[in-house]
Amino acid sequence: MAPMRANYHTHTTFCDGEQSPADMAQAARAAGFDALGFSSHAPFPAGMPWGVQPEALEAYAAEIRRLQKVWAGTMDIHLGMEIDWFPPEIRPADGSFDALGLDYTIGSVHLVGFEGVKAFTVDGPSADLEAGIAAAGGARRVYREYYRRLGELILDGGF
């Protein structure tokens, strides 16, 4: 029995990806994939640029559901969402995206913040991370905060 080829962490032009969902599905099937899950970044309340714009959420879900029909019997397509854990603004467990009927969610921690320090991304441009580390008082403090938040995400669930 051949192993199943799948990817469930796929971003498209609906968020910070560079290809349309249709192009991604076509490329995945051409590469021999049996399943493809789309997991666009959820809209972030502070308007982070990498997320789906709130007004595009329905279009995102509709396009992935359309692709499920197009590829039925050939490749399994799944509608997902990558949801950041940055309470109180957003949490995978808060139910904000239940109405979309997602097949799955991914929990993630992209931002850390400290009192008196503007939240910054830990996986964005290196200059942003370096500036955040300097403002926070050192890399060790940032790494500890990141893993503390990751642990809280895991305990909170919703993904």
CSV table of C-alpha atoms in Angstrom, one decimal:
chain,number,residue,atom,x,y,z
A,1,MET,CA,0.0,0.0,0.0
A,2,ALA,CA,1.4,3.4,-1.0
A,3,PRO,CA,1.7,6.1,1.6
A,4,MET,CA,-0.9,8.9,1.4
A,5,ARG,CA,0.5,12.2,0.3
A,6,ALA,CA,-1.2,15.1,1.9
A,7,ASN,CA,-0.7,18.7,3.2
A,8,TYR,CA,-3.0,20.4,5.6
A,9,HIS,CA,-1.1,23.7,6.1
A,10,THR,CA,-1.7,25.5,2.8
A,11,HIS,CA,-1.9,29.3,2.3
A,12,THR,CA,-3.2,31.0,-0.8
A,13,THR,CA,-3.8,34.5,-2.1
A,14,PHE,CA,-6.7,34.7,0.3
A,15,CYS,CA,-4.1,35.4,3.0
A,16,ASP,CA,-0.3,35.5,2.6
A,17,GLY,CA,0.1,32.8,0.0
A,18,GLU,CA,1.2,33.4,-3.6
A,19,GLN,CA,-1.1,31.1,-5.5
A,20,SER,CA,-4.9,30.8,-5.9
A,21,PRO,CA,-6.6,27.8,-4.2
A,22,ALA,CA,-7.4,26.4,-7.7
A,23,ASP,CA,-3.7,26.6,-8.7
A,24,MET,CA,-2.6,25.0,-5.4
A,25,ALA,CA,-5.1,22.1,-5.9
A,26,GLN,CA,-3.9,21.6,-9.5
A,27,ALA,CA,-0.2,21.6,-8.4
A,28,ALA,CA,-0.9,19.3,-5.5
A,29,ARG,CA,-2.7,16.7,-7.7
A,30,ALA,CA,0.0,16.9,-10.3
A,31,ALA,CA,2.5,16.1,-7.5
A,32,GLY,CA,0.5,13.0,-6.6
A,33,PHE,CA,-1.2,14.4,-3.5
A,34,ASP,CA,-4.3,12.5,-2.2
A,35,ALA,CA,-5.5,15.2,0.1
A,36,LEU,CA,-5.0,19.0,0.4
A,37,GLY,CA,-6.2,21.1,3.3
A,38,PHE,CA,-6.4,24.9,3.0
A,39,SER,CA,-5.6,26.7,6.2
A,40,SER,CA,-5.6,30.4,5.5
A,41,HIS,CA,-4.7,32.7,8.4
A,42,ALA,CA,-7.8,33.8,10.2
A,43,PRO,CA,-8.4,37.6,10.3
A,44,PHE,CA,-6.6,39.1,13.2
A,45,PRO,CA,-8.5,41.8,15.1
A,46,ALA,CA,-5.6,44.2,15.0
A,47,GLY,CA,-5.5,44.0,11.2
A,48,MET,CA,-2.3,42.0,10.7
A,49,PRO,CA,-1.7,41.9,7.0
A,50,TRP,CA,-1.2,38.1,6.7
A,51,GLY,CA,-4.8,37.1,7.5
A,52,VAL,CA,-7.9,36.7,5.3
A,53,GLN,CA,-9.7,40.0,5.2
A,54,PRO,CA,-12.9,39.7,7.2
A,55,GLU,CA,-15.0,40.6,4.1
A,56,ALA,CA,-13.4,37.8,2.2
A,57,LEU,CA,-14.1,35.0,4.6
A,58,GLU,CA,-17.3,33.8,2.9
A,59,ALA,CA,-15.6,33.9,-0.5
A,60,TYR,CA,-12.7,31.8,0.9
A,61,ALA,CA,-15.0,29.2,2.3
A,62,ALA,CA,-17.1,29.1,-0.9
A,63,GLU,CA,-14.0,28.7,-3.1
A,64,ILE,CA,-12.7,25.8,-1.0
A,65,ARG,CA,-16.1,24.1,-1.0
A,66,ARG,CA,-16.3,24.6,-4.8
A,67,LEU,CA,-12.9,22.9,-5.1
A,68,GLN,CA,-14.1,20.0,-3.0
A,69,LYS,CA,-16.7,19.3,-5.7
A,70,VAL,CA,-14.3,19.8,-8.5
A,71,TRP,CA,-11.8,17.3,-7.1
A,72,ALA,CA,-14.3,14.8,-5.6
A,73,GLY,CA,-13.2,11.3,-6.3
A,74,THR,CA,-9.7,12.4,-7.3
A,75,MET,CA,-8.3,14.3,-4.3
A,76,ASP,CA,-9.8,15.1,-0.9
A,77,ILE,CA,-10.0,18.9,-0.3
A,78,HIS,CA,-10.5,20.2,3.2
A,79,LEU,CA,-11.5,23.7,4.5
A,80,GLY,CA,-9.4,24.8,7.4
A,81,MET,CA,-8.3,28.0,9.2
A,82,GLU,CA,-5.1,28.8,11.0
A,83,ILE,CA,-6.2,30.7,14.1
A,84,ASP,CA,-3.8,32.6,16.3
A,85,TRP,CA,-3.8,32.5,20.0
A,86,PHE,CA,-3.6,36.0,21.3
A,87,PRO,CA,-6.2,36.5,23.9
A,88,PRO,CA,-8.4,38.3,24.5
A,89,GLU,CA,-8.4,39.4,20.8
A,90,ILE,CA,-8.5,35.9,19.2
A,91,ARG,CA,-8.3,32.2,20.3
A,92,PRO,CA,-9.0,29.0,18.3
A,93,ALA,CA,-11.4,28.0,21.0
A,94,ASP,CA,-13.5,31.2,20.9
A,95,GLY,CA,-15.9,29.9,18.2
A,96,SER,CA,-15.5,33.0,16.0
A,97,PHE,CA,-15.3,31.0,12.8
A,98,ASP,CA,-17.8,28.2,13.6
A,99,ALA,CA,-20.3,29.6,11.1
A,100,LEU,CA,-17.9,28.7,8.3
A,101,GLY,CA,-18.3,25.0,8.9
A,102,LEU,CA,-14.5,24.4,8.9
A,103,ASP,CA,-13.3,20.8,8.5
A,104,TYR,CA,-10.3,21.6,10.9
A,105,THR,CA,-8.4,24.4,12.5
A,106,ILE,CA,-4.7,24.9,13.3
A,107,GLY,CA,-3.7,26.7,16.4
A,108,SER,CA,-0.7,29.0,16.2
A,109,VAL,CA,1.3,31.6,18.0
A,110,HIS,CA,2.7,34.3,15.7
A,111,LEU,CA,2.9,37.2,18.1
A,112,VAL,CA,4.4,37.9,21.5
A,113,GLY,CA,4.0,41.0,23.5
A,114,PHE,CA,4.9,42.4,26.8
A,115,GLU,CA,3.7,45.2,29.0
A,116,GLY,CA,5.1,48.4,27.5
A,117,VAL,CA,6.3,46.6,24.3
A,118,LYS,CA,4.1,46.5,21.2
A,119,ALA,CA,3.4,42.9,20.1
A,120,PHE,CA,5.6,41.6,17.4
A,121,THR,CA,5.8,38.6,15.1
A,122,VAL,CA,8.2,35.8,15.9
A,123,ASP,CA,8.3,34.4,12.4
A,124,GLY,CA,8.2,37.5,10.2
A,125,PRO,CA,11.1,39.6,8.9
A,126,SER,CA,14.2,39.1,11.0
A,127,ALA,CA,14.6,42.8,11.5
A,128,ASP,CA,11.2,42.9,13.2
A,129,LEU,CA,12.1,40.0,15.5
A,130,GLU,CA,15.4,41.6,16.3
A,131,ALA,CA,13.7,44.9,17.2
A,132,GLY,CA,11.2,43.0,19.3
A,133,ILE,CA,13.9,41.1,21.2
A,134,ALA,CA,15.7,44.4,21.9
A,135,ALA,CA,12.5,46.1,23.1
A,136,ALA,CA,11.6,43.1,25.3
A,137,GLY,CA,15.0,43.0,26.9
A,138,GLY,CA,16.5,39.9,25.3
A,139,ALA,CA,16.0,36.8,23.4
A,140,ARG,CA,15.6,34.5,26.4
A,141,ARG,CA,12.6,36.6,27.6
A,142,VAL,CA,11.0,36.4,24.1
A,143,TYR,CA,11.6,32.6,23.8
A,144,ARG,CA,10.1,32.0,27.2
A,145,GLU,CA,7.1,34.1,26.5
A,146,TYR,CA,6.6,32.3,23.1
A,147,TYR,CA,6.6,28.9,24.7
A,148,ARG,CA,4.4,30.0,27.6
A,149,ARG,CA,1.9,31.2,25.1
A,150,LEU,CA,2.2,28.0,23.1
A,151,GLY,CA,1.5,26.0,26.2
A,152,GLU,CA,-1.6,28.1,27.0
A,153,LEU,CA,-2.8,27.6,23.4
A,154,ILE,CA,-2.5,23.8,23.8
A,155,LEU,CA,-4.4,23.9,27.1
A,156,ASP,CA,-7.1,26.2,25.7
A,157,GLY,CA,-7.7,23.9,22.7
A,158,GLY,CA,-10.1,24.6,19.9
A,159,PHE,CA,-7.9,23.2,17.1
